[in-house]
Amino acid sequence: MHVPDGFINAPTSAVTGVVAAGAIAVSLRGARRELDERTAPLAGLVAAFIFAVQMLNFPVAAGTSGHLLGGALAAILVGPYTGVLCVSVVLLMQGILFADGGLTALGVNITDMAIVTTVVAYALFRGLVKVLPRTRRSVTAASFVAALVSVPAAALAFTLLYWIGGTTDVSIGKVATAMIGVHVLIGIGEAAITALTVGAVIAVRPDLVYGARGLRQRLKLRVNGELVDVPDASDAEPAPVPVAARSHRKVWITGLVASLVLAGFVSFYASANPDGLEKVASDKGIDEKAEDHAAADSPLADYGVKDITNARVSGGLAGVIGVGVTVVAGSAVFWAVRRRRSADASPTTTETTV
């Protein structure tokens, strides 16, 4: 789904750049309300994890692959405003360091992959959790559905942008059919990854999942070897699950190690087939006016380290560097946002009157 330079004309790219800048400004302000002492340190990790998993292309059809977009995952884990920032940080690192996604198309990519996926996914997620029982399984199921829908929604958004400012004369109906069709399949993979990740975090630290705040479930009592619900006094509402006041450090370290392993080792076994957008672009002639990336000479271009001939070592090292740079950049952004929130919450004066 990373749009390269040359697919979308300059005026449309400029407008989406303004839209993206405005959305980031709004998200920086909104993230102050979402981030607290528990979740702020994890937001940078979420960005790094999304970067790592995006390196894992999985096959979806003959000659086509897909990868995580991450908007749904980020929104559910750390909140929609913070989620937009997480994916935007990933896209910025990919464009500058790895020549993945055009620099002039950065506004297009942020609008499509960060804003559309996050807004659509979180809106649907919130709607589902309001009507479903407030249990861990319901949150995980809502995560699956939200992530599934967010991917074809992004494909539709790209199609609309291409209809407005595409640089080649192609049938927009055929582009829409091909884009949405293949990205429904990619959405299944996105949904599975999102639900598994959200479910895993909820299982160990539900207090760290933004979308699971207020999660309640019945206490269990083992009777004759079976777990049964313990009714409360009114039996009208399940009792809250107590959360121990413990550090998030273990979760942070586990997530970082997982990201490094995925990007540094597992990524070598990812599918080499073109992703959904690349395949459609090639088949429909969208890529006829594609331009060389401005960072094509980057030492990390195409997710490999320049002058290292061993593909496994080159790709793995590039992945590790990418995770490291992304977690540092993301953590710096969210630390600054969190610090700004603390500053805003501080009293401006200590004077009292009698």
XYZ file of N, CA, C and O in Angstrom, residues 94-237:
576
model
N 10.331 4.723 7.042
C 10.423 3.896 5.832
C 10.764 4.732 4.609
O 11.559 4.321 3.767
N 10.147 5.905 4.492
C 10.392 6.745 3.331
C 11.783 7.331 3.300
O 12.443 7.359 2.252
N 12.275 7.797 4.441
C 13.567 8.465 4.491
C 14.729 7.473 4.449
O 15.704 7.662 3.712
N 14.641 6.412 5.230
C 15.772 5.499 5.382
C 15.750 4.330 4.413
O 16.810 3.878 3.963
N 14.557 3.824 4.079
C 14.473 2.574 3.328
C 13.907 2.743 1.920
O 13.684 1.754 1.227
N 13.667 3.981 1.507
C 13.147 4.265 0.165
C 11.865 3.484 -0.114
O 11.635 3.014 -1.222
N 11.031 3.354 0.898
C 9.771 2.620 0.777
C 8.629 3.618 0.928
O 8.347 4.103 2.023
N 7.956 3.928 -0.171
C 6.937 4.965 -0.171
C 7.564 6.294 -0.537
O 8.533 6.733 0.070
N 7.046 6.929 -1.580
C 7.659 8.145 -2.091
C 7.648 9.288 -1.091
O 6.731 9.420 -0.275
N 8.658 10.150 -1.181
C 8.714 11.311 -0.296
C 7.676 12.356 -0.706
O 7.055 12.987 0.147
N 7.493 12.560 -2.012
C 6.442 13.488 -2.440
C 5.059 12.894 -2.202
O 4.071 13.624 -2.174
N 5.000 11.576 -2.031
C 3.727 10.891 -1.757
C 3.528 10.632 -0.270
O 2.620 9.891 0.104
N 4.358 11.244 0.583
C 4.246 10.991 2.017
C 2.877 11.403 2.542
O 2.279 10.706 3.371
N 2.351 12.542 2.051
C 1.017 12.961 2.466
C -0.047 11.965 2.053
O -0.995 11.697 2.808
N 0.092 11.409 0.844
C -0.841 10.387 0.369
C -0.786 9.163 1.277
O -1.823 8.618 1.690
N 0.418 8.732 1.596
C 0.573 7.524 2.404
C 0.074 7.723 3.830
O -0.561 6.826 4.404
N 0.345 8.882 4.418
C -0.151 9.128 5.775
C -1.675 9.215 5.776
O -2.349 8.649 6.648
N -2.227 9.903 4.782
C -3.681 10.004 4.686
C -4.319 8.631 4.541
O -5.316 8.301 5.203
N -3.735 7.815 3.689
C -4.314 6.510 3.366
C -4.051 5.470 4.449
O -4.975 4.820 4.942
N -2.780 5.327 4.838
C -2.394 4.227 5.721
C -2.489 4.561 7.203
O -2.652 3.656 8.024
N -2.357 5.838 7.543
C -2.414 6.212 8.963
C -3.784 6.736 9.358
O -4.367 6.278 10.344
N -4.312 7.672 8.577
C -5.564 8.325 8.968
C -6.769 7.444 8.677
O -7.590 7.156 9.557
N -6.905 7.009 7.418
C -8.093 6.232 7.031
C -8.193 4.940 7.828
O -9.256 4.612 8.389
N -7.101 4.190 7.907
C -7.169 2.905 8.609
C -7.488 3.092 10.083
O -8.302 2.356 10.657
N -6.884 4.095 10.700
C -7.098 4.314 12.133
C -8.518 4.780 12.421
O -9.184 4.259 13.323
N -9.005 5.751 11.655
C -10.340 6.290 11.885
C -11.410 5.224 11.642
O -12.319 5.028 12.459
N -11.310 4.533 10.505
C -12.302 3.507 10.181
C -12.273 2.386 11.207
O -13.322 1.957 11.724
N -11.083 1.905 11.521
C -10.966 0.776 12.438
C -11.462 1.134 13.828
O -12.230 0.370 14.440
N -11.055 2.294 14.339
C -11.438 2.608 15.713
C -12.927 2.930 15.826
O -13.566 2.587 16.825
N -13.476 3.590 14.814
C -14.915 3.870 14.845
C -15.718 2.572 14.865
O -16.677 2.427 15.642
N -15.331 1.621 14.022
C -16.026 0.337 13.993
C -15.784 -0.435 15.284
O -16.716 -1.051 15.843
N -14.556 -0.399 15.781
C -14.230 -1.093 17.029
C -15.082 -0.570 18.182
O -15.664 -1.348 18.944
N -15.182 0.747 18.325
C -15.965 1.321 19.413
C -17.445 0.966 19.273
O -18.130 0.709 20.271
N -17.938 0.966 18.044
C -19.325 0.583 17.842
C -19.590 -0.852 18.255
O -20.628 -1.157 18.857
N -18.652 -1.739 17.960
C -18.829 -3.149 18.297
C -18.744 -3.399 19.801
O -19.555 -4.141 20.359
N -17.778 -2.782 20.475
C -17.625 -3.055 21.911
C -18.776 -2.463 22.722
O -19.020 -2.896 23.850
N -19.493 -1.505 22.146
C -20.643 -0.957 22.852
C -21.819 -1.925 22.871
O -22.639 -1.904 23.793
N -21.915 -2.769 21.838
C -23.051 -3.699 21.771
C -22.675 -5.107 22.211
O -23.568 -5.908 22.503
N -21.386 -5.402 22.273
C -20.947 -6.722 22.702
C -20.707 -6.729 24.212
O -20.483 -5.685 24.815
N -20.737 -7.896 24.831
C -20.394 -7.973 26.256
C -18.966 -7.482 26.480
O -18.084 -7.728 25.643
N -18.742 -6.796 27.606
C -17.418 -6.243 27.878
C -16.500 -7.325 28.436
O -16.213 -7.378 29.631
N -16.082 -8.205 27.553
C -15.174 -9.279 27.919
C -13.950 -9.228 27.031
O -13.930 -8.544 26.002
N -12.941 -9.974 27.422
C -11.707 -10.003 26.641
C -11.961 -10.576 25.243
O -11.401 -10.111 24.259
N -12.786 -11.600 25.185
C -13.067 -12.204 23.878
C -13.779 -11.217 22.960
O -13.519 -11.190 21.757
N -14.659 -10.427 23.511
C -15.379 -9.452 22.693
C -14.440 -8.389 22.146
O -14.547 -7.983 20.984
N -13.513 -7.921 22.970
C -12.539 -6.929 22.510
C -11.675 -7.516 21.409
O -11.398 -6.858 20.394
N -11.258 -8.755 21.571
C -10.442 -9.398 20.549
C -11.230 -9.584 19.256
O -10.711 -9.340 18.158
N -12.480 -10.009 19.369
C -13.319 -10.194 18.182
C -13.564 -8.870 17.474
O -13.515 -8.790 16.235
N -13.822 -7.816 18.240
C -14.027 -6.488 17.652
C -12.754 -6.008 16.954
O -12.822 -5.357 15.908
N -11.604 -6.348 17.520
C -10.326 -5.995 16.897
C -10.182 -6.672 15.536
O -9.722 -6.059 14.563
N -10.588 -7.931 15.465
C -10.502 -8.680 14.206
C -11.346 -8.015 13.129
O -10.875 -7.759 12.014
N -12.590 -7.718 13.451
C -13.507 -7.136 12.466
C -13.037 -5.750 12.046
O -13.036 -5.405 10.859
N -12.626 -4.945 13.004
C -12.186 -3.582 12.696
C -10.968 -3.584 11.781
O -10.892 -2.809 10.820
N -10.015 -4.450 12.070
C -8.818 -4.526 11.235
C -9.152 -5.034 9.835
O -8.609 -4.546 8.838
N -10.036 -6.014 9.760
C -10.432 -6.571 8.468
C -11.021 -5.490 7.561
O -10.673 -5.391 6.383
N -11.901 -4.665 8.107
C -12.577 -3.641 7.305
C -11.632 -2.496 6.952
O -11.757 -1.876 5.889
N -10.667 -2.201 7.814
C -9.801 -1.040 7.596
C -8.941 -1.151 6.344
O -8.610 -0.140 5.727
N -8.584 -2.368 5.951
C -7.679 -2.532 4.805
C -8.385 -2.243 3.475
O -7.890 -1.435 2.680
N -9.528 -2.864 3.168
C -10.218 -2.454 1.928
C -10.670 -1.000 1.969
O -10.795 -0.362 0.917
N -10.912 -0.445 3.159
C -11.239 0.980 3.257
C -10.062 1.818 2.770
O -10.245 2.817 2.056
N -8.849 1.429 3.139
C -7.660 2.135 2.659
C -7.496 1.955 1.155
O -7.075 2.885 0.445
N -7.802 0.760 0.661
C -7.724 0.520 -0.783
C -8.718 1.399 -1.528
O -8.411 1.947 -2.601
N -9.916 1.561 -0.972
C -10.918 2.434 -1.583
C -10.454 3.888 -1.554
O -10.634 4.630 -2.533
N -9.825 4.296 -0.444
C -9.321 5.666 -0.342
C -8.253 5.929 -1.396
O -8.231 6.988 -2.029
N -7.355 4.963 -1.603
C -6.345 5.137 -2.647
C -7.004 5.261 -4.012
O -6.594 6.085 -4.845
N -8.007 4.432 -4.258
C -8.697 4.476 -5.549
C -9.308 5.859 -5.782
O -9.224 6.406 -6.896
N -9.920 6.433 -4.754
C -10.504 7.770 -4.885
C -9.423 8.819 -5.158
O -9.609 9.714 -6.003
N -8.300 8.706 -4.470
C -7.201 9.642 -4.702
C -6.651 9.490 -6.111
O -6.307 10.488 -6.770
N -6.600 8.249 -6.588
C -6.098 8.032 -7.940
C -7.101 8.551 -8.976
O -6.710 9.065 -10.031
N -8.358 8.430 -8.687
C -9.390 8.963 -9.569
C -9.266 10.489 -9.677
O -9.448 11.067 -10.744
N -8.903 11.117 -8.565
C -8.757 12.573 -8.558
C -7.443 13.010 -9.207
O -7.416 13.951 -10.007
N -6.349 12.341 -8.870
C -5.039 12.836 -9.306
C -4.111 11.795 -9.873
O -2.874 11.965 -9.823
N -4.647 10.711 -10.428
C -3.787 9.696 -11.030
C -3.039 10.220 -12.245
O -3.543 11.067 -12.978
N -1.835 9.718 -12.475
C -0.990 10.222 -13.573
C -1.097 9.408 -14.854
O -0.441 9.729 -15.835
N -1.886 8.355 -14.850
C -2.088 7.575 -16.071
C -3.579 7.448 -16.350
O -4.407 7.538 -15.437
N -3.914 7.227 -17.588
C -5.312 7.128 -18.001
C -5.732 5.663 -17.986
O -5.525 4.926 -18.943
N -6.290 5.236 -16.864
C -6.727 3.852 -16.717
C -8.179 3.854 -16.239
O -8.683 4.850 -15.703
N -8.843 2.727 -16.428
C -10.225 2.592 -15.989
C -10.285 2.550 -14.467
O -9.765 1.606 -13.844
N -10.902 3.558 -13.879
C -10.945 3.613 -12.423
C -11.806 2.493 -11.853
O -11.563 2.008 -10.738
N -12.798 2.039 -12.633
C -13.618 0.921 -12.178
C -12.802 -0.347 -12.043
O -12.942 -1.082 -11.059
N -11.931 -0.599 -13.016
C -11.080 -1.787 -12.945
C -10.075 -1.676 -11.811
O -9.762 -2.668 -11.140
N -9.560 -0.471 -11.597
C -8.622 -0.267 -10.486
C -9.319 -0.536 -9.157
O -8.774 -1.211 -8.277
N -10.537 -0.014 -9.001
C -11.274 -0.202 -7.751
C -11.556 -1.674 -7.496
O -11.369 -2.174 -6.375
N -11.999 -2.370 -8.539
C -12.304 -3.797 -8.379
C -11.071 -4.581 -7.966
O -11.120 -5.414 -7.046
N -9.943 -4.321 -8.641
C -8.716 -5.047 -8.340
C -8.179 -4.690 -6.957
O -7.788 -5.567 -6.180
N -8.169 -3.400 -6.628
C -7.626 -2.964 -5.340
C -8.437 -3.497 -4.171
O -7.884 -4.077 -3.212
N -9.739 -3.319 -4.243
C -10.574 -3.755 -3.125
C -10.574 -5.274 -3.008
O -10.498 -5.833 -1.911
N -10.616 -5.952 -4.156
C -10.634 -7.411 -4.135
C -9.409 -8.005 -3.454
O -9.533 -8.845 -2.550
N -8.224 -7.576 -3.850
C -7.010 -8.158 -3.271
C -6.827 -7.710 -1.822
O -6.318 -8.462 -0.986
N -7.286 -6.494 -1.502
C -7.070 -6.016 -0.140
C -8.097 -6.562 0.848
O -7.872 -6.482 2.066
N -9.187 -7.117 0.376
C -10.047 -7.880 1.272
C -9.291 -9.107 1.770
O -9.352 -9.457 2.961
N -8.551 -9.748 0.871
C -7.744 -10.911 1.265
C -6.631 -10.500 2.218
O -6.362 -11.172 3.216
N -5.971 -9.381 1.908
C -4.919 -8.886 2.791
C -5.514 -8.526 4.150
O -4.878 -8.716 5.194
N -6.738 -8.025 4.143
C -7.396 -7.658 5.385
C -7.578 -8.831 6.331
O -7.573 -8.652 7.559
N -7.746 -10.025 5.783
C -7.866 -11.210 6.643
C -6.573 -11.422 7.424
O -6.587 -11.716 8.625
N -5.431 -11.277 6.735
C -4.153 -11.373 7.432
C -3.979 -10.271 8.455
O -3.504 -10.498 9.575
N -4.355 -9.056 8.074
C -4.297 -7.922 9.007
C -5.144 -8.203 10.240
O -4.720 -7.931 11.377
N -6.336 -8.724 10.028
C -7.244 -9.002 11.141
C -6.668 -10.060 12.075
O -6.755 -9.932 13.303
N -6.086 -11.100 11.490
C -5.515 -12.171 12.318
C -4.359 -11.651 13.169
O -4.279 -11.928 14.374
N -3.456 -10.879 12.556
C -2.316 -10.334 13.300
C -2.791 -9.391 14.398
O -2.311 -9.434 15.533
N -3.744 -8.533 14.067
C -4.249 -7.568 15.040
C -4.928 -8.259 16.214
O -4.659 -7.947 17.380
N -5.806 -9.213 15.913
C -6.530 -9.901 16.981
C -5.584 -10.709 17.866
O -5.734 -10.714 19.101
N -4.613 -11.385 17.266
C -3.661 -12.169 18.055
C -2.837 -11.266 18.965
O -2.599 -11.594 20.135
N -2.395 -10.128 18.442
C -1.582 -9.219 19.245
C -2.388 -8.598 20.368
O -1.957 -8.564 21.529
N -3.573 -8.081 20.036
C -4.429 -7.476 21.062
C -4.801 -8.518 22.111
O -4.752 -8.252 23.321
N -5.160 -9.712 21.666
C -5.526 -10.766 22.607
C -4.381 -11.151 23.522
O -4.587 -11.398 24.723
N -3.159 -11.180 22.974
C -1.998 -11.541 23.788
C -1.726 -10.494 24.861
O -1.419 -10.832 26.013
N -1.834 -9.215 24.501
C -1.580 -8.161 25.480
C -2.689 -8.131 26.531
O -2.423 -7.974 27.731
N -3.941 -8.293 26.104
C -5.054 -8.308 27.056
C -4.899 -9.450 28.054
O -5.225 -9.313 29.236
N -4.378 -10.588 27.584
C -4.259 -11.753 28.454
C -3.315 -11.496 29.633
O -3.503 -12.051 30.720
N -2.290 -10.659 29.416
C -1.309 -10.431 30.475
C -1.444 -9.063 31.138
O -1.208 -8.917 32.333
N -1.815 -8.038 30.373
C -1.939 -6.686 30.925
C -3.080 -5.934 30.257
O -2.864 -5.047 29.432
N -4.325 -6.256 30.597
C -5.455 -5.554 29.975
C -5.449 -4.056 30.270
O -6.024 -3.272 29.514
N -4.796 -3.652 31.345
C -4.755 -2.239 31.698
C -3.932 -1.417 30.717
O -4.035 -0.188 30.683
N -3.101 -2.087 29.898
C -2.264 -1.383 28.940
C -2.921 -1.240 27.573
O -2.352 -0.614 26.686
N -4.083 -1.829 27.386
C -4.774 -1.770 26.094
C -5.822 -0.656 26.148
O -6.795 -0.746 26.899
N -5.637 0.368 25.347
C -6.533 1.519 25.371
C -7.975 1.100 25.090
O -8.908 1.559 25.753
N -8.162 0.240 24.112
C -9.508 -0.185 23.738
C -10.168 -1.084 24.749
O -11.363 -1.375 24.635
N -9.425 -1.557 25.750
C -9.986 -2.453 26.763
C -10.149 -1.763 28.103
O -10.391 -2.427 29.107
N -10.005 -0.439 28.141
C -10.185 0.269 29.403
C -11.621 0.111 29.893
O -12.565 0.257 29.136
N -11.764 -0.215 31.153
C -13.094 -0.478 31.702
C -13.533 -1.908 31.503
O -14.681 -2.247 31.781
N -12.621 -2.750 31.002
C -12.959 -4.154 30.780
C -13.374 -4.805 32.093
O -12.731 -4.645 33.116
N -14.465 -5.545 32.032
C -14.974 -6.222 33.224
C -15.277 -7.665 32.879
O -15.689 -7.982 31.775
N -15.053 -8.540 33.839
C -15.435 -9.928 33.646
C -15.731 -10.551 35.011
O -15.335 -10.041 36.046
N -16.450 -11.648 34.998
C -16.805 -12.303 36.253
C -15.589 -12.999 36.854
O -14.757 -13.548 36.153
N -15.534 -12.958 38.180
C -14.543 -13.757 38.878
C -14.942 -15.228 38.747
O -16.118 -15.572 38.644
N -13.929 -16.092 38.770
C -14.176 -17.520 38.600
C -13.883 -18.278 39.897
O -12.971 -17.921 40.651
N -14.653 -19.332 40.109
C -14.452 -20.206 41.252
C -14.430 -21.649 40.750
O -15.302 -22.053 39.968
N -13.417 -22.391 41.166
C -13.327 -23.780 40.725
C -14.202 -24.653 41.622
O -14.002 -24.726 42.837
N -15.186 -25.323 41.025
C -16.094 -26.211 41.736
C -16.075 -27.575 41.054
O -16.403 -27.687 39.873
N -15.674 -28.585 41.825
C -15.589 -29.945 41.281
C -14.765 -29.996 39.997
O -15.120 -30.664 39.029
N -13.674 -29.229 40.009
C -12.766 -29.260 38.867
C -13.161 -28.368 37.716
O -12.459 -28.327 36.704
N -14.292 -27.650 37.837
C -14.740 -26.780 36.761
C -14.811 -25.336 37.247
O -15.114 -25.066 38.402
N -14.509 -24.398 36.314
C -14.582 -22.988 36.637
C -16.004 -22.482 36.410
O -16.581 -22.672 35.344
N -16.575 -21.845 37.426
C -17.919 -21.291 37.319
C -17.879 -19.831 37.735
O -16.991 -19.396 38.477
N -18.839 -19.044 37.246
C -18.923 -17.637 37.594
C -19.324 -17.457 39.057
O -20.178 -18.183 39.576
N -18.693 -16.489 39.683
C -19.077 -16.133 41.047
C -20.051 -14.967 40.973
O -19.672 -13.876 40.530
N -21.294 -15.134 41.351
C -22.257 -14.022 41.276
C -21.935 -12.964 42.316
O -21.506 -13.269 43.431
N -22.125 -11.713 41.925
C -21.951 -10.646 42.911
C -23.287 -10.396 43.609
O -24.248 -11.124 43.421
N -23.321 -9.338 44.401
C -24.502 -9.127 45.237
C -25.769 -8.968 44.422
O -26.809 -9.533 44.732
N -25.686 -8.190 43.336
C -26.884 -7.947 42.540
C -27.001 -8.891 41.370
O -28.055 -9.051 40.785
N -25.889 -9.507 41.005
C -25.812 -10.388 39.833
C -26.238 -9.658 38.569
O -26.612 -10.265 37.579
N -26.170 -8.330 38.609
C -26.593 -7.560 37.443
C -25.415 -7.116 36.600
O -25.558 -6.860 35.427
N -24.261 -7.056 37.223
C -23.105 -6.570 36.490
C -21.881 -7.313 36.973
O -21.693 -7.502 38.191
